[in-house]
Tab-separated table of C-alpha atoms and ligand atoms in Angstrom:
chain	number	residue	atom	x	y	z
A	80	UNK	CA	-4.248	-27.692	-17.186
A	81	UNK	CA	-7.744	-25.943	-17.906
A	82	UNK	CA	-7.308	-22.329	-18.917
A	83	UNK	CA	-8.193	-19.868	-15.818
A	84	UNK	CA	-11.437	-17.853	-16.781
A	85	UNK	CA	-11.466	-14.495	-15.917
A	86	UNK	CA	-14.225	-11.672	-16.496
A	87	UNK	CA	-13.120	-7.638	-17.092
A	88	UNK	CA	-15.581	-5.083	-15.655
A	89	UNK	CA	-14.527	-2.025	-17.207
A	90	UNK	CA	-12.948	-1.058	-21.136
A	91	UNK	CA	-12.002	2.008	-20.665
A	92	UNK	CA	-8.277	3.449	-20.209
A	93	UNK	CA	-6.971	0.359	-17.483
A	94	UNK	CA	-9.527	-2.105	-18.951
A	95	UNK	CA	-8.596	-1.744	-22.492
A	96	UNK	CA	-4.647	-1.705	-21.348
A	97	UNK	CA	-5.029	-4.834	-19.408
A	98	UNK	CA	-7.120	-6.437	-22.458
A	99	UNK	CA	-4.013	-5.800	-24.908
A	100	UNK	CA	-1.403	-6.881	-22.690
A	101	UNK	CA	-2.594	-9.916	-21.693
A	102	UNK	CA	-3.205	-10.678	-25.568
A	103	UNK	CA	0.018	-9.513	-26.285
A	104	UNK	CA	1.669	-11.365	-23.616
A	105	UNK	CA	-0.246	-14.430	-23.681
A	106	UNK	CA	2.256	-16.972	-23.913
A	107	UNK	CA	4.817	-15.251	-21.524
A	108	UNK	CA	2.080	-14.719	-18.880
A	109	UNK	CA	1.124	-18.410	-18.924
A	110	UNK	CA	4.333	-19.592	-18.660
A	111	UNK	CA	4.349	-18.095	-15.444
A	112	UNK	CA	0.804	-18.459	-14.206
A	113	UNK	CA	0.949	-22.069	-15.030
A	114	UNK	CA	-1.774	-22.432	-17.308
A	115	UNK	CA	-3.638	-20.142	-19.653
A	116	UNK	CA	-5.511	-16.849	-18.792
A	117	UNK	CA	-8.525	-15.892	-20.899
A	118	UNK	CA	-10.663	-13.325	-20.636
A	119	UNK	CA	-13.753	-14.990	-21.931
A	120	UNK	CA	-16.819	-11.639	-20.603
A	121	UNK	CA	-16.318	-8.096	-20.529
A	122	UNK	CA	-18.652	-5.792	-19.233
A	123	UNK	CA	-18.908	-2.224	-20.218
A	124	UNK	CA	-21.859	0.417	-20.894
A	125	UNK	CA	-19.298	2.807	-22.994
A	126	UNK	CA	-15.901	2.033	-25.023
A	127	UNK	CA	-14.431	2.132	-27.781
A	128	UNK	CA	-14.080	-1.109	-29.967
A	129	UNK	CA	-10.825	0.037	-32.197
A	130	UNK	CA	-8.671	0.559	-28.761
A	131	UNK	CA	-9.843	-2.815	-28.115
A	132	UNK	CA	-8.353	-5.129	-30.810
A	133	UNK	CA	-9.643	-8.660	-30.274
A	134	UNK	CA	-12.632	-7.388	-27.673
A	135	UNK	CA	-15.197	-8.554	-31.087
A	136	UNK	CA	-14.301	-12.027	-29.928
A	137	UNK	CA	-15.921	-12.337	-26.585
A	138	UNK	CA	-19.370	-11.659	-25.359
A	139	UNK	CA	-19.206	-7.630	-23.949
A	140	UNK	CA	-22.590	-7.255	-21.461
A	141	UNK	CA	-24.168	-4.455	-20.919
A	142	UNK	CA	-24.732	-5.461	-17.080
A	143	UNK	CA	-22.104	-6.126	-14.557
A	144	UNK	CA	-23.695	-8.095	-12.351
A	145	UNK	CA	-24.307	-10.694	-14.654
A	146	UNK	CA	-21.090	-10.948	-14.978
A	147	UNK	CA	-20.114	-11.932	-11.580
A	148	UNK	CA	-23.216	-14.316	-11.776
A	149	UNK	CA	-21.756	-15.948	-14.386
A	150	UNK	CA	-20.592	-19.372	-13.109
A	151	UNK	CA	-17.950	-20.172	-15.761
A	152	UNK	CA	-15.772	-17.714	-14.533
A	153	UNK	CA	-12.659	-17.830	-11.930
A	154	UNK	CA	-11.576	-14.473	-11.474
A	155	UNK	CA	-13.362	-11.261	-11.682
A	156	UNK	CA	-10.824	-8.204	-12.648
A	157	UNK	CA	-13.247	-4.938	-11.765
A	158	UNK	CA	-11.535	-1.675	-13.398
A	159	UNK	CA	-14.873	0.374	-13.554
A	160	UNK	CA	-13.559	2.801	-10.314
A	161	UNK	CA	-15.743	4.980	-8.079
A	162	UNK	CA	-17.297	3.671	-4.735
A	163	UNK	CA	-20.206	2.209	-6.344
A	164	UNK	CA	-21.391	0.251	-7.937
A	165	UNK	CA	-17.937	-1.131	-7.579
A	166	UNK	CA	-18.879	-1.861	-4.060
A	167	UNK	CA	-21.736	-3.524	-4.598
A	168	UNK	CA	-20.216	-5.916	-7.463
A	169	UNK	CA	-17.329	-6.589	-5.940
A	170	UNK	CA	-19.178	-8.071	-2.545
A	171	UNK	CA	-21.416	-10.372	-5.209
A	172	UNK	CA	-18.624	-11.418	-6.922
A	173	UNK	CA	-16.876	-12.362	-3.423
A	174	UNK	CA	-20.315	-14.082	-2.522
A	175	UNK	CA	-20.466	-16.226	-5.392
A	176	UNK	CA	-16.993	-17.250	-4.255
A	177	UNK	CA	-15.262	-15.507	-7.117
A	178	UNK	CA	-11.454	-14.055	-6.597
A	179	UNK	CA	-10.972	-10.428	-7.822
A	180	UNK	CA	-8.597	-8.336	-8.853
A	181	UNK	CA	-9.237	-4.695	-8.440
A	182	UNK	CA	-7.097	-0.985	-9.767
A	183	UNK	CA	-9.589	0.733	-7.365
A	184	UNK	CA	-7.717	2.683	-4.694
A	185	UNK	CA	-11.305	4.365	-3.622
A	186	UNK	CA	-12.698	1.093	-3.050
A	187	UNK	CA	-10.378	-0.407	-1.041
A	188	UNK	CA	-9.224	2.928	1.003
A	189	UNK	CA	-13.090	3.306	2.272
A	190	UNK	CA	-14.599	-0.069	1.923
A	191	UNK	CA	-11.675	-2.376	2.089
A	192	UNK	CA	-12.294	-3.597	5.846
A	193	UNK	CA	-15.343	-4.747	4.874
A	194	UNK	CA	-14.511	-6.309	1.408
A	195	UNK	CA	-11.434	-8.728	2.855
A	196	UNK	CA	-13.772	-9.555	6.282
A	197	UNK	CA	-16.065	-10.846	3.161
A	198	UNK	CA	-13.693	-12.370	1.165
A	199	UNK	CA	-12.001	-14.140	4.595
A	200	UNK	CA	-15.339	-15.783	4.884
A	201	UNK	CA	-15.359	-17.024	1.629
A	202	UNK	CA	-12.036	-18.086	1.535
A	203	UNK	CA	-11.502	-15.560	-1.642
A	204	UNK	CA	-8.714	-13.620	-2.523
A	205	UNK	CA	-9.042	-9.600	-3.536
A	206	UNK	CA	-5.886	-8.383	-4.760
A	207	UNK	CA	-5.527	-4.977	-5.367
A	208	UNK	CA	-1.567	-4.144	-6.935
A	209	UNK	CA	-2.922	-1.736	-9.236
A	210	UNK	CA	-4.962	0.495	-6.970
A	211	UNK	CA	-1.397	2.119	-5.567
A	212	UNK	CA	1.661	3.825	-7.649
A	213	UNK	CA	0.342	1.815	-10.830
A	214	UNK	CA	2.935	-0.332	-12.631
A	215	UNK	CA	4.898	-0.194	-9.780
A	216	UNK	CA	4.601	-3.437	-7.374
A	217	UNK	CA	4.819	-1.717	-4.208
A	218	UNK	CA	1.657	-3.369	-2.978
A	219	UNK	CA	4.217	-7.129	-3.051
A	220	UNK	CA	7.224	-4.835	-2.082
A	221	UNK	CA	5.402	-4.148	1.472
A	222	UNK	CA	3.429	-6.994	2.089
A	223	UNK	CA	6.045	-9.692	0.988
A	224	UNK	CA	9.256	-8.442	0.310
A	225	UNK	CA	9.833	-6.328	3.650
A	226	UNK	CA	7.850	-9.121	5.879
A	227	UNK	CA	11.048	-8.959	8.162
A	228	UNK	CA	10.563	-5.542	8.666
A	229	UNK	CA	9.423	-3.309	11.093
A	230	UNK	CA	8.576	-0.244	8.851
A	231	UNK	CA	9.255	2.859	10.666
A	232	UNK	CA	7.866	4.616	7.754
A	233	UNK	CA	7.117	5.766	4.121
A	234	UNK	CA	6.851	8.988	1.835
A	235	UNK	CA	5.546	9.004	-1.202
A	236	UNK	CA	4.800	10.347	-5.050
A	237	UNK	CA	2.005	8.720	-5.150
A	238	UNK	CA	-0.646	11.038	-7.582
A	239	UNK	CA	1.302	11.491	-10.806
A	240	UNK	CA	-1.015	14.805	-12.090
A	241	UNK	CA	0.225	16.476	-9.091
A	242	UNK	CA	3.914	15.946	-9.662
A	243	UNK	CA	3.648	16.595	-12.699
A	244	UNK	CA	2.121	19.946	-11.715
A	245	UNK	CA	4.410	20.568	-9.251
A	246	UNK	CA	7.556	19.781	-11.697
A	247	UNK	CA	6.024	22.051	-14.409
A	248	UNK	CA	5.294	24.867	-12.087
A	249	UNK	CA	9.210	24.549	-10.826
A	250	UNK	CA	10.931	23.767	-14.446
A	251	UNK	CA	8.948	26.432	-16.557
A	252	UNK	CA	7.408	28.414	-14.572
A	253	UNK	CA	3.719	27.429	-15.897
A	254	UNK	CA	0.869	28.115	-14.042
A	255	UNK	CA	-1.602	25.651	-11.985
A	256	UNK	CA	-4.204	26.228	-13.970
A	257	UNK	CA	-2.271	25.385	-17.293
A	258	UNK	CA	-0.710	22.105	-16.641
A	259	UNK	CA	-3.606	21.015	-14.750
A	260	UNK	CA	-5.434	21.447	-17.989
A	261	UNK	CA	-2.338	19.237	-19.729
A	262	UNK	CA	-2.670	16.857	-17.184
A	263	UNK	CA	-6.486	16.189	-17.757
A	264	UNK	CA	-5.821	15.815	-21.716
A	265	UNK	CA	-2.913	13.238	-21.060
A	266	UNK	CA	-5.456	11.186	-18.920
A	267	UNK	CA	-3.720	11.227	-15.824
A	268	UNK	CA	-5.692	13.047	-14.201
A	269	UNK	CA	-8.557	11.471	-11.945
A	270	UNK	CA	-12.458	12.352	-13.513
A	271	UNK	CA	-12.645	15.041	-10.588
A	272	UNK	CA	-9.643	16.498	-10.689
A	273	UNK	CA	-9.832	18.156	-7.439
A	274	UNK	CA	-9.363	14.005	-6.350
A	275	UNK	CA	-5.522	14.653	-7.628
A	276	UNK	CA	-4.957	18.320	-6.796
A	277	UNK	CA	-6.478	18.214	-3.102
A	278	UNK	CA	-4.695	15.147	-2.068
A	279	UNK	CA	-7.824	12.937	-1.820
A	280	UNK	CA	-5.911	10.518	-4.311
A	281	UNK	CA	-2.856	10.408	-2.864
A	282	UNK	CA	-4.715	10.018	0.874
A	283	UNK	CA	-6.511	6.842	-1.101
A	284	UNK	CA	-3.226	5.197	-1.404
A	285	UNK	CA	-1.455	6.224	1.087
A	286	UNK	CA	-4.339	4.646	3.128
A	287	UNK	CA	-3.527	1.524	2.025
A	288	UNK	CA	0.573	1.688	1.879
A	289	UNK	CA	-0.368	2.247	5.682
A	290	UNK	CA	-2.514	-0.601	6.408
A	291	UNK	CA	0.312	-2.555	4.903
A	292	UNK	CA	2.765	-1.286	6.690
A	293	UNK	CA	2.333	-1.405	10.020
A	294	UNK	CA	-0.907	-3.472	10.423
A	295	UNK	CA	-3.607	-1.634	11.081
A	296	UNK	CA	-7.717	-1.606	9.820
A	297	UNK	CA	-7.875	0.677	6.721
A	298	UNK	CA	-9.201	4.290	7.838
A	299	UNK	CA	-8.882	6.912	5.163
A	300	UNK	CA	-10.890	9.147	7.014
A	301	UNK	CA	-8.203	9.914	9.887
A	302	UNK	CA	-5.781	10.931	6.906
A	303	UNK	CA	-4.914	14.151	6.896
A	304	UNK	CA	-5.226	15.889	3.249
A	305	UNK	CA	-4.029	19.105	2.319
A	306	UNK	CA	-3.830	19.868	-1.802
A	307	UNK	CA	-1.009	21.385	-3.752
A	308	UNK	CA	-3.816	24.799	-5.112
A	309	UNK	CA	-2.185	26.938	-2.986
A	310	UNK	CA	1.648	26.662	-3.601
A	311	UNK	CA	2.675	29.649	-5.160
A	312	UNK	CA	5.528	30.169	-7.845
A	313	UNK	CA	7.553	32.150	-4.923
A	314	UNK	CA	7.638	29.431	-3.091
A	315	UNK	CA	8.654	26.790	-5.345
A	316	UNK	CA	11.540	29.091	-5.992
A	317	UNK	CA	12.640	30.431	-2.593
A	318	UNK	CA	12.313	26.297	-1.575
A	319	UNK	CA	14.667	25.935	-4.792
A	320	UNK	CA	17.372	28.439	-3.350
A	321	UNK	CA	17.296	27.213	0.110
A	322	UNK	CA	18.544	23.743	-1.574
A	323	UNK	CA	14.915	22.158	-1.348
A	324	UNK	CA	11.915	20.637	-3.704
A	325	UNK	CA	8.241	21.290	-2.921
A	326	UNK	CA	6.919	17.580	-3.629
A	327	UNK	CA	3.201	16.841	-2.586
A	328	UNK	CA	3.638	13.573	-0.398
A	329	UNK	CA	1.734	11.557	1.260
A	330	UNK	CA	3.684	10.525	4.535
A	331	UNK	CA	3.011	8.008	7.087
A	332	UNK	CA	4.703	7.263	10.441
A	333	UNK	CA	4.835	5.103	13.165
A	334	UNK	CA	5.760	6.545	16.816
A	335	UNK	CA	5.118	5.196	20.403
A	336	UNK	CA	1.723	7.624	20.338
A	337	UNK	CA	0.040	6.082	17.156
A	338	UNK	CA	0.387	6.058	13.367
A	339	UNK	CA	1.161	9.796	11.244
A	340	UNK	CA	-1.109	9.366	8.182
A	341	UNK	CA	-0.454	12.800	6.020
A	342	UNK	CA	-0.828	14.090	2.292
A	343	UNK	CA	0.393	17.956	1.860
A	344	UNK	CA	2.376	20.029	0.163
A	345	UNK	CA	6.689	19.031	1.388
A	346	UNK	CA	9.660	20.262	1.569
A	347	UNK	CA	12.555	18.017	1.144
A	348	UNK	CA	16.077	18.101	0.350
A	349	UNK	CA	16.896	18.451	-3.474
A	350	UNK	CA	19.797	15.942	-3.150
A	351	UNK	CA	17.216	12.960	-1.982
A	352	UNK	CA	16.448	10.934	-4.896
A	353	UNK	CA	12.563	10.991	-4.771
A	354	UNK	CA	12.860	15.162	-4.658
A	355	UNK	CA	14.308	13.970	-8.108
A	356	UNK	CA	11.306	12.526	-9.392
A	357	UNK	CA	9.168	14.715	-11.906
A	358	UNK	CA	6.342	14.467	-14.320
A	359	UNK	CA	4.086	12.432	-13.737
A	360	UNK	CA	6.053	9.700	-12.609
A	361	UNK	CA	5.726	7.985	-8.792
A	362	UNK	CA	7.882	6.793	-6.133
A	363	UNK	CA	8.288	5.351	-2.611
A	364	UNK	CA	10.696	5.513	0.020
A	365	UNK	CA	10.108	3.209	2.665
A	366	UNK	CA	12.538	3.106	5.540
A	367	UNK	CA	12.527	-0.582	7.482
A	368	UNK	CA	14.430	-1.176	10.734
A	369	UNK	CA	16.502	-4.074	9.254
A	370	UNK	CA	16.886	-3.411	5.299
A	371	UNK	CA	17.277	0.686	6.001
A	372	UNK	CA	15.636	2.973	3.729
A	373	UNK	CA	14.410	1.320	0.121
A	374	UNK	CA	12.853	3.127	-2.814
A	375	UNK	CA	10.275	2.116	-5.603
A	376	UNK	CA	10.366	4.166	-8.792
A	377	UNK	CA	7.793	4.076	-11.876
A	378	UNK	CA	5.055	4.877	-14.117
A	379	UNK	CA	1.999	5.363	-11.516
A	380	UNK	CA	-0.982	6.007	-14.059
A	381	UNK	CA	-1.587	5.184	-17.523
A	382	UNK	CA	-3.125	2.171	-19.364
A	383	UNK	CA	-0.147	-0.325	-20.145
A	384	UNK	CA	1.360	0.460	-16.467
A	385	UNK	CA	-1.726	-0.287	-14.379
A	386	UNK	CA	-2.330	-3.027	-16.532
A	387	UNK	CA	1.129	-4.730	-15.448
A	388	UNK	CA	-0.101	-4.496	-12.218
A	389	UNK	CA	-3.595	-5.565	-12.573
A	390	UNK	CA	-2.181	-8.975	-14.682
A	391	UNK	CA	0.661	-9.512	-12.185
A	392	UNK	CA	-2.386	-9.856	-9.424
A	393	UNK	CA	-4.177	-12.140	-12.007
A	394	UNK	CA	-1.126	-14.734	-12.201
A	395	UNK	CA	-0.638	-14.373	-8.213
A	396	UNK	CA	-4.634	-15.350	-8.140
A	397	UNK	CA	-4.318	-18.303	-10.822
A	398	UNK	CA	-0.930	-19.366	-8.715
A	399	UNK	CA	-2.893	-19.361	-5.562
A	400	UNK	CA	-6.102	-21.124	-6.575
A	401	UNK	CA	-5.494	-24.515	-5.447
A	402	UNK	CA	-3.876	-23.394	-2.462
A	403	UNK	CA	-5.682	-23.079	1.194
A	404	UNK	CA	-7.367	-19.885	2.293
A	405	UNK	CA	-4.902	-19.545	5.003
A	406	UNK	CA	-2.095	-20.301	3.757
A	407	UNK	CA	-2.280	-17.431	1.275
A	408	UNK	CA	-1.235	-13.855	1.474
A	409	UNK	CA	-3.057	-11.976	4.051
A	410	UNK	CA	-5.017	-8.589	2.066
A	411	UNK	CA	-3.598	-6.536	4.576
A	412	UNK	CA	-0.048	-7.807	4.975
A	413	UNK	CA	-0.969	-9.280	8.923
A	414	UNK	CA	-2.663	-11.933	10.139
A	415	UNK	CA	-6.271	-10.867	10.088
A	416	UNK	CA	-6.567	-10.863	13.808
A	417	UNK	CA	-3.071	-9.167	14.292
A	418	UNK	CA	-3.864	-6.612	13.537
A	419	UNK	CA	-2.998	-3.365	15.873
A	420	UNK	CA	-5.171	-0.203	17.274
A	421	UNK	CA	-2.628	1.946	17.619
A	422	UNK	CA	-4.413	5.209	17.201
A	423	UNK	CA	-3.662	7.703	14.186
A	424	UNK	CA	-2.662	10.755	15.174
A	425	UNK	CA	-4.387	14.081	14.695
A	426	UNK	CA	-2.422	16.596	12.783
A	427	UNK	CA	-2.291	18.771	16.165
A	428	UNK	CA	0.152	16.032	17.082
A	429	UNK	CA	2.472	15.665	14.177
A	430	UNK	CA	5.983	17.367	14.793
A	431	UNK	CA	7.874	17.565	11.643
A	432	UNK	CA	9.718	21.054	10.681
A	433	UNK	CA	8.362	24.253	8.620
A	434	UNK	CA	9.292	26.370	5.987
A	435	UNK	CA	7.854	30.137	6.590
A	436	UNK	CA	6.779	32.336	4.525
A	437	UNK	CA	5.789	36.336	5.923
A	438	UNK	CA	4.910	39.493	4.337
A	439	UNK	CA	6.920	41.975	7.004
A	440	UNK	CA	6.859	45.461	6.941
A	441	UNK	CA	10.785	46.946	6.313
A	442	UNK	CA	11.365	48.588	9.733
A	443	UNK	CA	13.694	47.995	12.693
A	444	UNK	CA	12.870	45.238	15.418
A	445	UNK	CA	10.107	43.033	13.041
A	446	UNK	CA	12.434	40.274	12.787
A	447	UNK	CA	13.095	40.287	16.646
A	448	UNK	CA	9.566	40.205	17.201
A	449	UNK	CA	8.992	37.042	14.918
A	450	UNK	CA	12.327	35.640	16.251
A	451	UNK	CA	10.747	35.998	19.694
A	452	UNK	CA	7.681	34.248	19.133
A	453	UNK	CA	9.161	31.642	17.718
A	454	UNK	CA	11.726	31.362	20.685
A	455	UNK	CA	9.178	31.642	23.188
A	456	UNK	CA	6.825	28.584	21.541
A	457	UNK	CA	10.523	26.438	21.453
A	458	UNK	CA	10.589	26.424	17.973
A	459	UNK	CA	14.609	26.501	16.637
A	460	UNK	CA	15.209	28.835	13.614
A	461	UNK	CA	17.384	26.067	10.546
A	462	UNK	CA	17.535	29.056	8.403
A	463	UNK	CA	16.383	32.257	7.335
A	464	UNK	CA	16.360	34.709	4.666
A	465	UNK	CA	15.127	38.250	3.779
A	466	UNK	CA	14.681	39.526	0.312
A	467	UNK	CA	15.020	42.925	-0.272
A	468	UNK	CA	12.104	45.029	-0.694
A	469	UNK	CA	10.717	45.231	-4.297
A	470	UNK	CA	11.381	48.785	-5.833
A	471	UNK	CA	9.022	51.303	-4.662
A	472	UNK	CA	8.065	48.405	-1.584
A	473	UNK	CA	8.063	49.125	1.827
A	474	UNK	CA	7.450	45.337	2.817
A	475	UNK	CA	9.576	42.493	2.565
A	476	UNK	CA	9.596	38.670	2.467
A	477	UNK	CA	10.835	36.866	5.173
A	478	UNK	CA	11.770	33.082	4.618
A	479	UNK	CA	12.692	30.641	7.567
A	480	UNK	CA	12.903	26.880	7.990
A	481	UNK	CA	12.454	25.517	11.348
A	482	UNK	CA	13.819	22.737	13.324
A	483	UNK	CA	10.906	19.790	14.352
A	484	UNK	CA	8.512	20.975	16.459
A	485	UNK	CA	4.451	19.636	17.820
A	486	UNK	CA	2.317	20.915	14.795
A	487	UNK	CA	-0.005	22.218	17.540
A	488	UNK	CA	3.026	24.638	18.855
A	489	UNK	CA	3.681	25.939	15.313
A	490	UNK	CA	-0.440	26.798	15.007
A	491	UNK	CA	0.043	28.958	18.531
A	492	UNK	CA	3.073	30.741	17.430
A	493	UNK	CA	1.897	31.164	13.662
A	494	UNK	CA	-1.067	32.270	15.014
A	495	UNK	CA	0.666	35.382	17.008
A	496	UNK	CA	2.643	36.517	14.546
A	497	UNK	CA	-0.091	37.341	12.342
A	498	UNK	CA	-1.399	39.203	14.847
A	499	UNK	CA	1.705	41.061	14.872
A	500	UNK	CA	1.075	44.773	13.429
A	501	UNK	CA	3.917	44.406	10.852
A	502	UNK	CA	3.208	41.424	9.463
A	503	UNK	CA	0.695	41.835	6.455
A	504	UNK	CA	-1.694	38.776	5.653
A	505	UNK	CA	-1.046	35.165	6.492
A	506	UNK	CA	1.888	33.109	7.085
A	507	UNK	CA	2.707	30.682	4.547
A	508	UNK	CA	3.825	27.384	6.179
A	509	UNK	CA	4.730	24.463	3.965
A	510	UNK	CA	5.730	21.326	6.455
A	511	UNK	CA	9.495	20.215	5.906
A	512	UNK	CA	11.006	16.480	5.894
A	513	UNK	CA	14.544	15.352	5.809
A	514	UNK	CA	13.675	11.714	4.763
A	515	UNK	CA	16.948	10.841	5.674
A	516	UNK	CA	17.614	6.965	6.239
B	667	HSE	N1	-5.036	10.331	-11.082
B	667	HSE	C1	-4.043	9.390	-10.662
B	667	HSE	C2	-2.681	10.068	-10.773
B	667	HSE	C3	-4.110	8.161	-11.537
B	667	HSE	O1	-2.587	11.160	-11.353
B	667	HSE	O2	-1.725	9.541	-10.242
B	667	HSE	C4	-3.477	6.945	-10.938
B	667	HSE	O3	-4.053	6.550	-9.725
């Protein structure tokens, strides 16, 4: 059989990765596809030859859209990133009836509705592995492997510079600032960082796991996104004595009122396996009705791991070329018109439990006060605890993890307590999940 043709947009970290692997793995990779994969164009304004070995072979353009004009080739693999001229390329490539494979979480989280209603017309495929949790095939997991499923829902890892952030802050008691920096010079982290640190990243993805999931349009801009720049050392350690990890996750649930789509700052218990997870890796826990809870563990960034992912797409493409439009893998996991409207919820409407953090003046009846307001609102006290007041302090900190409660009753009662003349500053609230099967 004729070698599949494919075209790279894109030599940088993921471009030059999936270059290498698929030279390295050449024979093993066509043993699956079926037939030969060769990238025969590359397009790129700026890279560097030597992490490219073999890239002096093939013809490397200066513009990408000539090479999705080009009419030799099959597949187009675009691993430039951004929103555009991603966009933009992509769609051509789709109208010259080209298949493409894409690591470009952006892309699909804010343009993706309109990318597969093109590529449904022309009978295309856009795959699109890479663009979540990296080497790890959660992307097939969802779509394919849990098709019996009703998901109920999923929690994830899903930015590995935040973990890793997170773990460092917790294990050595470095600062933000620091392992941000550390982050950056590994190249995990995204070329705005604040993508990775406010959640934006992880919202990307998380976007798309819920699409998957529980058939519904893409709409990344109902996700709630809350970053991980405010946790404070104190916290990750008071969390760490009440038997809990602060993980940044991004959460999404189904319920009879619509769809919880959520990146922030979580508690959850330190005996889960995912609270386990640290550096920069990722995971996924995604509970189904039938199969129970299942999780999904790996390398989510980096240039040999997204390239796994991005060259598993590639065979799926080749295996699927001579097949008919239909009868292929729908992008978003359901039948294009199955899909549901079941609203997403505003935050307001979330219940999930708290942890509580207060600065309380050290005098008789402040903790009945707090207790009361909390009462009143029908919010249930888990736990509590009080540290004593620092020498020479006449304040103390008061800790407390709550029992679920309508996000929009915790706002009300947080809300009064502040007011509250004993109470100095703001509450700290950090949102709590049990994640239990
Ligand atoms: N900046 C991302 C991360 C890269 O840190 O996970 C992979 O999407």
């Amino acid at each position: 059989m004729k070698p599949v043709k494919v075209g790279l947009m894109g030599l940088g970290t993921v471009g030059g990765g999936t270059f290498r692997v698929l030279l390295k793995n050449a024979r093993e990779i066509a043993r699956r596809a079926g037939r030969e994969i060769q990238i025969t164009q590359a397009a790129a304004r700026d890279y560097d030859p030597e992490t490219v070995p073999g890239i002096e072979n093939i013809e490397v353009l200066n513009d990408a859209f000539a090479l999705v004009d080009n009419p030799e080739l099959d597949i187009i693999i675009e691993l430039i990133g951004g929103y555009s001229p991603a966009r933009e390329l992509v769609l051509k490539a789709i109208e010259n009836g080209k298949h493409v494979v894409t690591a470009n979480k952006a892309l699909i989280a804010l343009h993706g509705n309109e990318i597969f209603a093109a590529a449904q017309k022309k009978g295309v495929t856009v795959a699109f592995e890479a663009a979540v949790a990296g080497g790890i095939p959660i992307i097939k997991a969802v779509r394919e492997g849990l098709a019996a499923n009703q998901i109920e829902w999923l929690a994830g890892i899903i930015n590995g510079t935040g973990n890793f952030i997170l773990s460092e802050m917790r294990d050595k008691g470095r600062d933000f600032e620091d392992v941000l920096a550390e982050a950056q010079a590994l190249g995990y982290a995204e070329a705005d960082p604040t993508f990775d640190v406010e959640g934006i990243d992880a919202a990307h993805k998380l976007t798309i796991l819920a699409s998957l999931a529980f058939g519904i349009p893409l709409q990344f801009e109902k996700t709630y996104t809350e970053g991980i720049s405010k946790i404070e050392q104190q916290d990750v350690i008071y969390a760490g004595e009440l038997g809990y990890r602060i993980k940044h996750l991004g959460i999404a649930r189904k319920t009879p009122k619509g769809v919880e789509l959520r990146v922030h700052p979580t508690l959850i218990p330190e005996r889960r396996l995912i609270a386990n997870v640290d550096g920069v890796m990722n995971a996924v826990l995604v509970k189904g009705d039938a199969v129970g809870p299942t999780l999904y563990y790996g390398a989510g960034a980096g240039a040999e791991p997204t390239a796994s992912a991005v060259i598993a797409d590639v065979v799926d493409v080749t295996r699927a070329l001579t097949t008919d439009p239909e009868n292929r893998v729908p992008h978003l996991a359901f039948q294009p018109d199955e899909l549901s409207d079941l609203p997403v919820l505003g935050m307001e409407d979330v219940v999930t439990a708290y942890y509580l953090r207060m600065n309380a003046a050290d005098q008789p009846g402040v903790l009945a006060q707090v207790t009361g307001i909390l009462g009143d609102a029908g919010i249930s006290i888990e736990a509590m605890q009080q540290r004593e007041p620092a020498a020479g302090e006449t304040s103390v900190s008061l800790i407390m993890l709550t029992h679920s409660v309508q996000e929009k009753q915790m706002n009300a009662a947080i809300q009064k307590i502040e007011t509250l003349d004993s109470i100095n500053g703001e509450v700290t609230r950090i949102r709590m999940e049990q994640l239990d099967g």
